[in-house]
Short mmCIF file of N, CA and C in Angstrom, two decimals:
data_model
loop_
_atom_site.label_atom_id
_atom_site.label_comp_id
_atom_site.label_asym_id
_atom_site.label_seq_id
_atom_site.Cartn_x
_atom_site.Cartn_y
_atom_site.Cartn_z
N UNK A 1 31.54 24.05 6.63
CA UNK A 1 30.43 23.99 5.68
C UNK A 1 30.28 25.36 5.00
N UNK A 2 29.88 25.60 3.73
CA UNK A 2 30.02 26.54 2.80
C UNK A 2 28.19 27.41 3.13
N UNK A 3 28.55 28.14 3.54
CA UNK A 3 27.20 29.37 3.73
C UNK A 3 26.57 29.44 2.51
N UNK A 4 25.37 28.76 2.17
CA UNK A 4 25.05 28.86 0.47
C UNK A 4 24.24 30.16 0.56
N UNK A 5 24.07 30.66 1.38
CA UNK A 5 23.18 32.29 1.33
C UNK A 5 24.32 33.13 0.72
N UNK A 6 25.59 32.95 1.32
CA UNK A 6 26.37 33.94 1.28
C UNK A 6 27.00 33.85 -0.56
N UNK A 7 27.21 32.08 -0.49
CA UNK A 7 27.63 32.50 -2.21
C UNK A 7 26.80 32.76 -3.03
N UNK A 8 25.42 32.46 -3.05
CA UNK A 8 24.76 32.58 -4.00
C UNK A 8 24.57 34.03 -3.77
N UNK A 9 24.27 34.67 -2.68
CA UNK A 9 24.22 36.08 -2.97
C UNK A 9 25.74 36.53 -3.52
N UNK A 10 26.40 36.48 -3.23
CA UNK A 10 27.43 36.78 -3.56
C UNK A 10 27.85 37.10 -5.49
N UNK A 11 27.73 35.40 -5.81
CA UNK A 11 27.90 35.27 -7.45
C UNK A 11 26.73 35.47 -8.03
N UNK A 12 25.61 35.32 -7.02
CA UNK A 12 24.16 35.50 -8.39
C UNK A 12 23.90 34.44 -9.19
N UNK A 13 24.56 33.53 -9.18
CA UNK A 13 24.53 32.83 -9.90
C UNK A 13 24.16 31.15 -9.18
N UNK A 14 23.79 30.05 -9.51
CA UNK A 14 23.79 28.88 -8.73
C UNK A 14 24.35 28.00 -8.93
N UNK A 15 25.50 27.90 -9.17
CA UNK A 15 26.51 26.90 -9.19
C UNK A 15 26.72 25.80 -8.42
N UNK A 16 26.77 24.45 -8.96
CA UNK A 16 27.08 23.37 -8.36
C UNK A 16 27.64 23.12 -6.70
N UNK A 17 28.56 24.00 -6.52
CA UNK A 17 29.08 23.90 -4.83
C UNK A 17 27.79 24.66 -3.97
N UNK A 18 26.83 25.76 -5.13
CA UNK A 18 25.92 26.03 -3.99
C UNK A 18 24.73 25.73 -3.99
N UNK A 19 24.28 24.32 -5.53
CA UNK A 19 23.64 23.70 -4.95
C UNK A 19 24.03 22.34 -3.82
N UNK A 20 25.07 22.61 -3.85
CA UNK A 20 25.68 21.08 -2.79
C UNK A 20 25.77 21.80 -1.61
N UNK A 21 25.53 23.15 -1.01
CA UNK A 21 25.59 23.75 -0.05
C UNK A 21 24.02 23.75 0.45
N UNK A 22 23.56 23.71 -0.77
CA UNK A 22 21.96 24.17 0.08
C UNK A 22 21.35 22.60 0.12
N UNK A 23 21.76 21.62 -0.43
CA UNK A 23 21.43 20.01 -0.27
C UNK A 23 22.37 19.94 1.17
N UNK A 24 23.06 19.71 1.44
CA UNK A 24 23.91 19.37 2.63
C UNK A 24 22.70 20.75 3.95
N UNK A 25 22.26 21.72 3.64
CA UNK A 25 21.84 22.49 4.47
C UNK A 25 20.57 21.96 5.16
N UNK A 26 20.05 21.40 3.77
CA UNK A 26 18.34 21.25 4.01
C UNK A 26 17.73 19.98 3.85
N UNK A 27 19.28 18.71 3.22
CA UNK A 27 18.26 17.78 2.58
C UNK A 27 17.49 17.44 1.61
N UNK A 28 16.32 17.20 1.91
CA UNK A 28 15.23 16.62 0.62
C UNK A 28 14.62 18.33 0.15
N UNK A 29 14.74 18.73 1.49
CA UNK A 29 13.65 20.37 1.05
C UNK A 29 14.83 20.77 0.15
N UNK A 30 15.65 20.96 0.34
CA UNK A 30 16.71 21.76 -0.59
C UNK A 30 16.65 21.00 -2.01
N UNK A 31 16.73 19.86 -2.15
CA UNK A 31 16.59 19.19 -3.54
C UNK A 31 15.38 19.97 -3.70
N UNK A 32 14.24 19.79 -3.25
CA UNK A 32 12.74 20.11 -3.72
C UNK A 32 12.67 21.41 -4.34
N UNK A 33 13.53 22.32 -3.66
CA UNK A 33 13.43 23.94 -3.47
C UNK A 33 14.47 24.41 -5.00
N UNK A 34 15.17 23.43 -4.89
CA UNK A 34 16.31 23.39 -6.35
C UNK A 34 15.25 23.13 -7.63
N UNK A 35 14.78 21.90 -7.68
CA UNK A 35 13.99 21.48 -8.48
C UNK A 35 12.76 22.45 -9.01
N UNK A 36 12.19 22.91 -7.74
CA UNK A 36 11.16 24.10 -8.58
C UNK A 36 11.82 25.21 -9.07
N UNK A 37 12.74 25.87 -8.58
CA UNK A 37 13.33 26.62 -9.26
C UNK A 37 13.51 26.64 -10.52
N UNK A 38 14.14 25.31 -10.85
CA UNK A 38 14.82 24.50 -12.19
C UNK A 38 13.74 24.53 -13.07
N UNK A 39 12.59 24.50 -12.81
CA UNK A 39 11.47 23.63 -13.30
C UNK A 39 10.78 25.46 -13.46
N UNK A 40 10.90 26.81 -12.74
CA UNK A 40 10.82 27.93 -13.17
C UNK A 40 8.91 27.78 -12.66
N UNK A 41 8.88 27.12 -11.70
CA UNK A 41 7.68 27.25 -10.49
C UNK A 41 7.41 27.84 -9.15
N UNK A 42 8.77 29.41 -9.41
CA UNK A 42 8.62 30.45 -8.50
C UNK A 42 7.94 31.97 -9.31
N UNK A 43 7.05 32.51 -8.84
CA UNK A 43 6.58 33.38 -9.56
C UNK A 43 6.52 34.33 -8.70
N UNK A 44 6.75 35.65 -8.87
CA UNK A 44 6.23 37.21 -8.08
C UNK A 44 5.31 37.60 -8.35
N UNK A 45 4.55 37.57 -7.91
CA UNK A 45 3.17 38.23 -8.09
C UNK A 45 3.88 40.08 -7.67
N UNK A 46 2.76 41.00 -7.64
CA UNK A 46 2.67 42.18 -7.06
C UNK A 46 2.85 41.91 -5.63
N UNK A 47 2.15 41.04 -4.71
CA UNK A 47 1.87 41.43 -3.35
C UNK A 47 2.58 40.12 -2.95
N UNK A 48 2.87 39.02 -3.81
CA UNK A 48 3.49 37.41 -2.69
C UNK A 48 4.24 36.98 -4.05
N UNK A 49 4.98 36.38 -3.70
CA UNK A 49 6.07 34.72 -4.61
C UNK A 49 4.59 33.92 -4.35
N UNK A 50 4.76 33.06 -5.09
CA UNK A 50 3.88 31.73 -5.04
C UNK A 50 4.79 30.67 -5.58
N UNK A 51 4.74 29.80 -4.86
CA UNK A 51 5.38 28.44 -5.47
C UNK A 51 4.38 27.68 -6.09
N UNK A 52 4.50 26.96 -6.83
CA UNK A 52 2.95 25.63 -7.15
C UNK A 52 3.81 24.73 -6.85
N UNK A 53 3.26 23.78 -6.06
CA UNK A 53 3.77 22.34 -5.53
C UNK A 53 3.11 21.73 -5.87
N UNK A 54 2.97 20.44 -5.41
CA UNK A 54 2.36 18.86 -5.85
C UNK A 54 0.30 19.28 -5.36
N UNK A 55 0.90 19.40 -4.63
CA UNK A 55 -1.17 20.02 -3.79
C UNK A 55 -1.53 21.34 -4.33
N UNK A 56 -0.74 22.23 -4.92
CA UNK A 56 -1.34 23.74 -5.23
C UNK A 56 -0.55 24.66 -5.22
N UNK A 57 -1.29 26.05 -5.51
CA UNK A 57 -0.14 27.11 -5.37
C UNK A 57 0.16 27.54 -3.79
N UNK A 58 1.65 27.64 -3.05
CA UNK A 58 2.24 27.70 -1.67
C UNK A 58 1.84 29.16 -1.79
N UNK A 59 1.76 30.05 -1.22
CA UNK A 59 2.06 32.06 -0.81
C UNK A 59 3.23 31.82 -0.23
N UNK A 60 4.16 32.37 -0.26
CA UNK A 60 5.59 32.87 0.57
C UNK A 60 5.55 34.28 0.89
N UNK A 61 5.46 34.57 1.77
CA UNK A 61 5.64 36.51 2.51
C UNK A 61 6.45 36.37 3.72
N UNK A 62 7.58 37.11 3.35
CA UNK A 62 8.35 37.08 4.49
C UNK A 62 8.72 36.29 5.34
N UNK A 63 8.95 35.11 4.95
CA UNK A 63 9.64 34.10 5.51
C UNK A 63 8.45 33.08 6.01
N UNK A 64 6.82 32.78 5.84
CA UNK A 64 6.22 32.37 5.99
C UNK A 64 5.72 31.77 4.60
N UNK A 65 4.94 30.46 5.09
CA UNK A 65 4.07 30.03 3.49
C UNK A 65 2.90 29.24 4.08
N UNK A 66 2.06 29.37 3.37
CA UNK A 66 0.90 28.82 3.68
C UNK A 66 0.54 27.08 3.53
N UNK A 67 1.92 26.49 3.18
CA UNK A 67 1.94 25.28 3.20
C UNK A 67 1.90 24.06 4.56
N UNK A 68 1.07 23.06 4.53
CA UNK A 68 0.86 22.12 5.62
C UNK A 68 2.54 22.48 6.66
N UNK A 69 3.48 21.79 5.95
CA UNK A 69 4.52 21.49 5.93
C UNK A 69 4.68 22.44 7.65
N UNK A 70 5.04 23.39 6.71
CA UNK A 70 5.56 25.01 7.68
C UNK A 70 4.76 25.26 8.88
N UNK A 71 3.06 25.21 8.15
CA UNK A 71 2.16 25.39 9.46
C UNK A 71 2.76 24.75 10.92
N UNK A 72 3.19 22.84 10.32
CA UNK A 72 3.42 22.12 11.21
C UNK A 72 4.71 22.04 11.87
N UNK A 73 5.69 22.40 11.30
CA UNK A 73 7.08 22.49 11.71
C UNK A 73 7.57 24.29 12.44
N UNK A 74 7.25 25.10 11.58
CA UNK A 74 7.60 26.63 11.82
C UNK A 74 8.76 26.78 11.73
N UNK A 75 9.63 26.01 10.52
CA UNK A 75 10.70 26.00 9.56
C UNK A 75 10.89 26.22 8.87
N UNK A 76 11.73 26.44 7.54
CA UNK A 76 11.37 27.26 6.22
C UNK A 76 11.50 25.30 5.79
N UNK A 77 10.02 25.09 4.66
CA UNK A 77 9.41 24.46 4.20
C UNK A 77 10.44 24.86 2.60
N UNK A 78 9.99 23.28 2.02
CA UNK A 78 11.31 23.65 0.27
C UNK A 78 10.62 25.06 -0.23
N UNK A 79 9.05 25.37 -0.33
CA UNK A 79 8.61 26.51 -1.01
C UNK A 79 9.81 28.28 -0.46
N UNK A 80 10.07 28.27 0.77
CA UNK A 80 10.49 29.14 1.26
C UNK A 80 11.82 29.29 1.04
N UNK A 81 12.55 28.22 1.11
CA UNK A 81 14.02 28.00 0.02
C UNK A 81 14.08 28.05 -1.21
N UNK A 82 13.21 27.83 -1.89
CA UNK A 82 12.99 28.24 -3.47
C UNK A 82 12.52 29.71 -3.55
N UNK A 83 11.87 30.22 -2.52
CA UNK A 83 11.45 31.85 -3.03
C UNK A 83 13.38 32.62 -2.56
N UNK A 84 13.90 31.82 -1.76
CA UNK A 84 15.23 32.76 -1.30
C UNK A 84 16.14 32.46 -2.45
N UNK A 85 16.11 31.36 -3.35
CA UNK A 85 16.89 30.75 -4.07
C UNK A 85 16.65 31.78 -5.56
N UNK A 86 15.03 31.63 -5.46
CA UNK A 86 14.78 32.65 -6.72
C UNK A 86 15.22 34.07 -6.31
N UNK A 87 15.21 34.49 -5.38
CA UNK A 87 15.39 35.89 -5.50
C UNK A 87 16.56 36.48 -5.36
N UNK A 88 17.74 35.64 -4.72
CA UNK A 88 18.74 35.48 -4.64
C UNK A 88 19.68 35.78 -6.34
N UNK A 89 18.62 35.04 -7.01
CA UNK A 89 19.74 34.04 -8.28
C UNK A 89 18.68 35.21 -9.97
N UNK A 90 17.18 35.79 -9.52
CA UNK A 90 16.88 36.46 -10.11
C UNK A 90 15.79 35.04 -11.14
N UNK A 91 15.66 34.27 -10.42
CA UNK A 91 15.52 33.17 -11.19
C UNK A 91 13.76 32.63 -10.85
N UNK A 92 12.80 33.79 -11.11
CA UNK A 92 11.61 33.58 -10.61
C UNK A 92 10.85 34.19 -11.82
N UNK A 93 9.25 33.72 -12.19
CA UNK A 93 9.00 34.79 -13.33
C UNK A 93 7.82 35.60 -12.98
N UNK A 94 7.76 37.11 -13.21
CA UNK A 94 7.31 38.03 -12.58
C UNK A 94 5.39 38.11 -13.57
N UNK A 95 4.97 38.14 -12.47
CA UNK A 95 3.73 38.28 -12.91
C UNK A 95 2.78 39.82 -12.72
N UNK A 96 2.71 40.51 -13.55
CA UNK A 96 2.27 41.84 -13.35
C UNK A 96 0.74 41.93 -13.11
N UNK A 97 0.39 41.30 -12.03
CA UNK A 97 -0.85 41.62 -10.99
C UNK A 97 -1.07 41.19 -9.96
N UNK A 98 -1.91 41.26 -9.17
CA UNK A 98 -1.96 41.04 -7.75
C UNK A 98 -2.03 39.26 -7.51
N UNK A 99 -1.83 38.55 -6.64
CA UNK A 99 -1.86 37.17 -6.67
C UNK A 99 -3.82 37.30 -5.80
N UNK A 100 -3.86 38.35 -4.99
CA UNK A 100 -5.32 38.06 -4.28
C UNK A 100 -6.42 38.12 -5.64
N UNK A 101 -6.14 38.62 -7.03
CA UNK A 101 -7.09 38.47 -8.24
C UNK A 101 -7.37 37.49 -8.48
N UNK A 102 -6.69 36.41 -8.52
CA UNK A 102 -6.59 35.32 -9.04
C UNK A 102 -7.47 34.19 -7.99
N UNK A 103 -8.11 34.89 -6.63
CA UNK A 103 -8.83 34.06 -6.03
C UNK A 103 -10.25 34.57 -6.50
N UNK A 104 -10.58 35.60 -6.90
CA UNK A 104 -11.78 35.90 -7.81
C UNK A 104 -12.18 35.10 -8.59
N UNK A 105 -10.96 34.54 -9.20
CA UNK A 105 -11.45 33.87 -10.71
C UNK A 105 -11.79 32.47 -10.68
#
């Protein structure tokens, strides 16, 4: 089986064998984690990635997310494969302020 960490870091790029690497890895989360990507629903804040999913915006920090999913499993959830996928591939869009502002508002 083809290490999709290793090619995509590798080429930077996400090419077909490494989305068929990270579907064969993960399944439905890996489609899911492809799809937001695709769809350009990974963002950097200053302090977290945020994914927005179907229920809201996910937090991703360090290999954690604040999604049901993860709470319940303590697996990387599709949000946590899409923040490695974006950052991997450069493929996230950067938001120049803190994500904790945005609970002010």
């Amino acid at each position: 089986m083809i290490d999709p960490w290793q090619r995509i870091c590798e080429k930077k790029v996400l090419d077909d064998e490494g989305r068929a690497a990270i579907v064969a890895q993960y399944g439905p989360r890996g489609k899911k984690a492809l799809d937001a990507v695709d769809r350009g629903l990974v963002q950097k804040y200053r302090d977290f990635f945020v994914v927005t999913g179907s229920t809201g915006d996910h937090v991703v920090s360090e290999g954690v997310c604040t999604c049901p999913d993860f709470a319940f499993r303590q697996k990387p959830c599709y949000h946590i494969i899409a923040v490695r996928i974006a950052e991997a591939t450069g493929g996230f869009e950067i938001v120049d302020r803190w994500y904790q502002e945005t609970w002010k508002m």
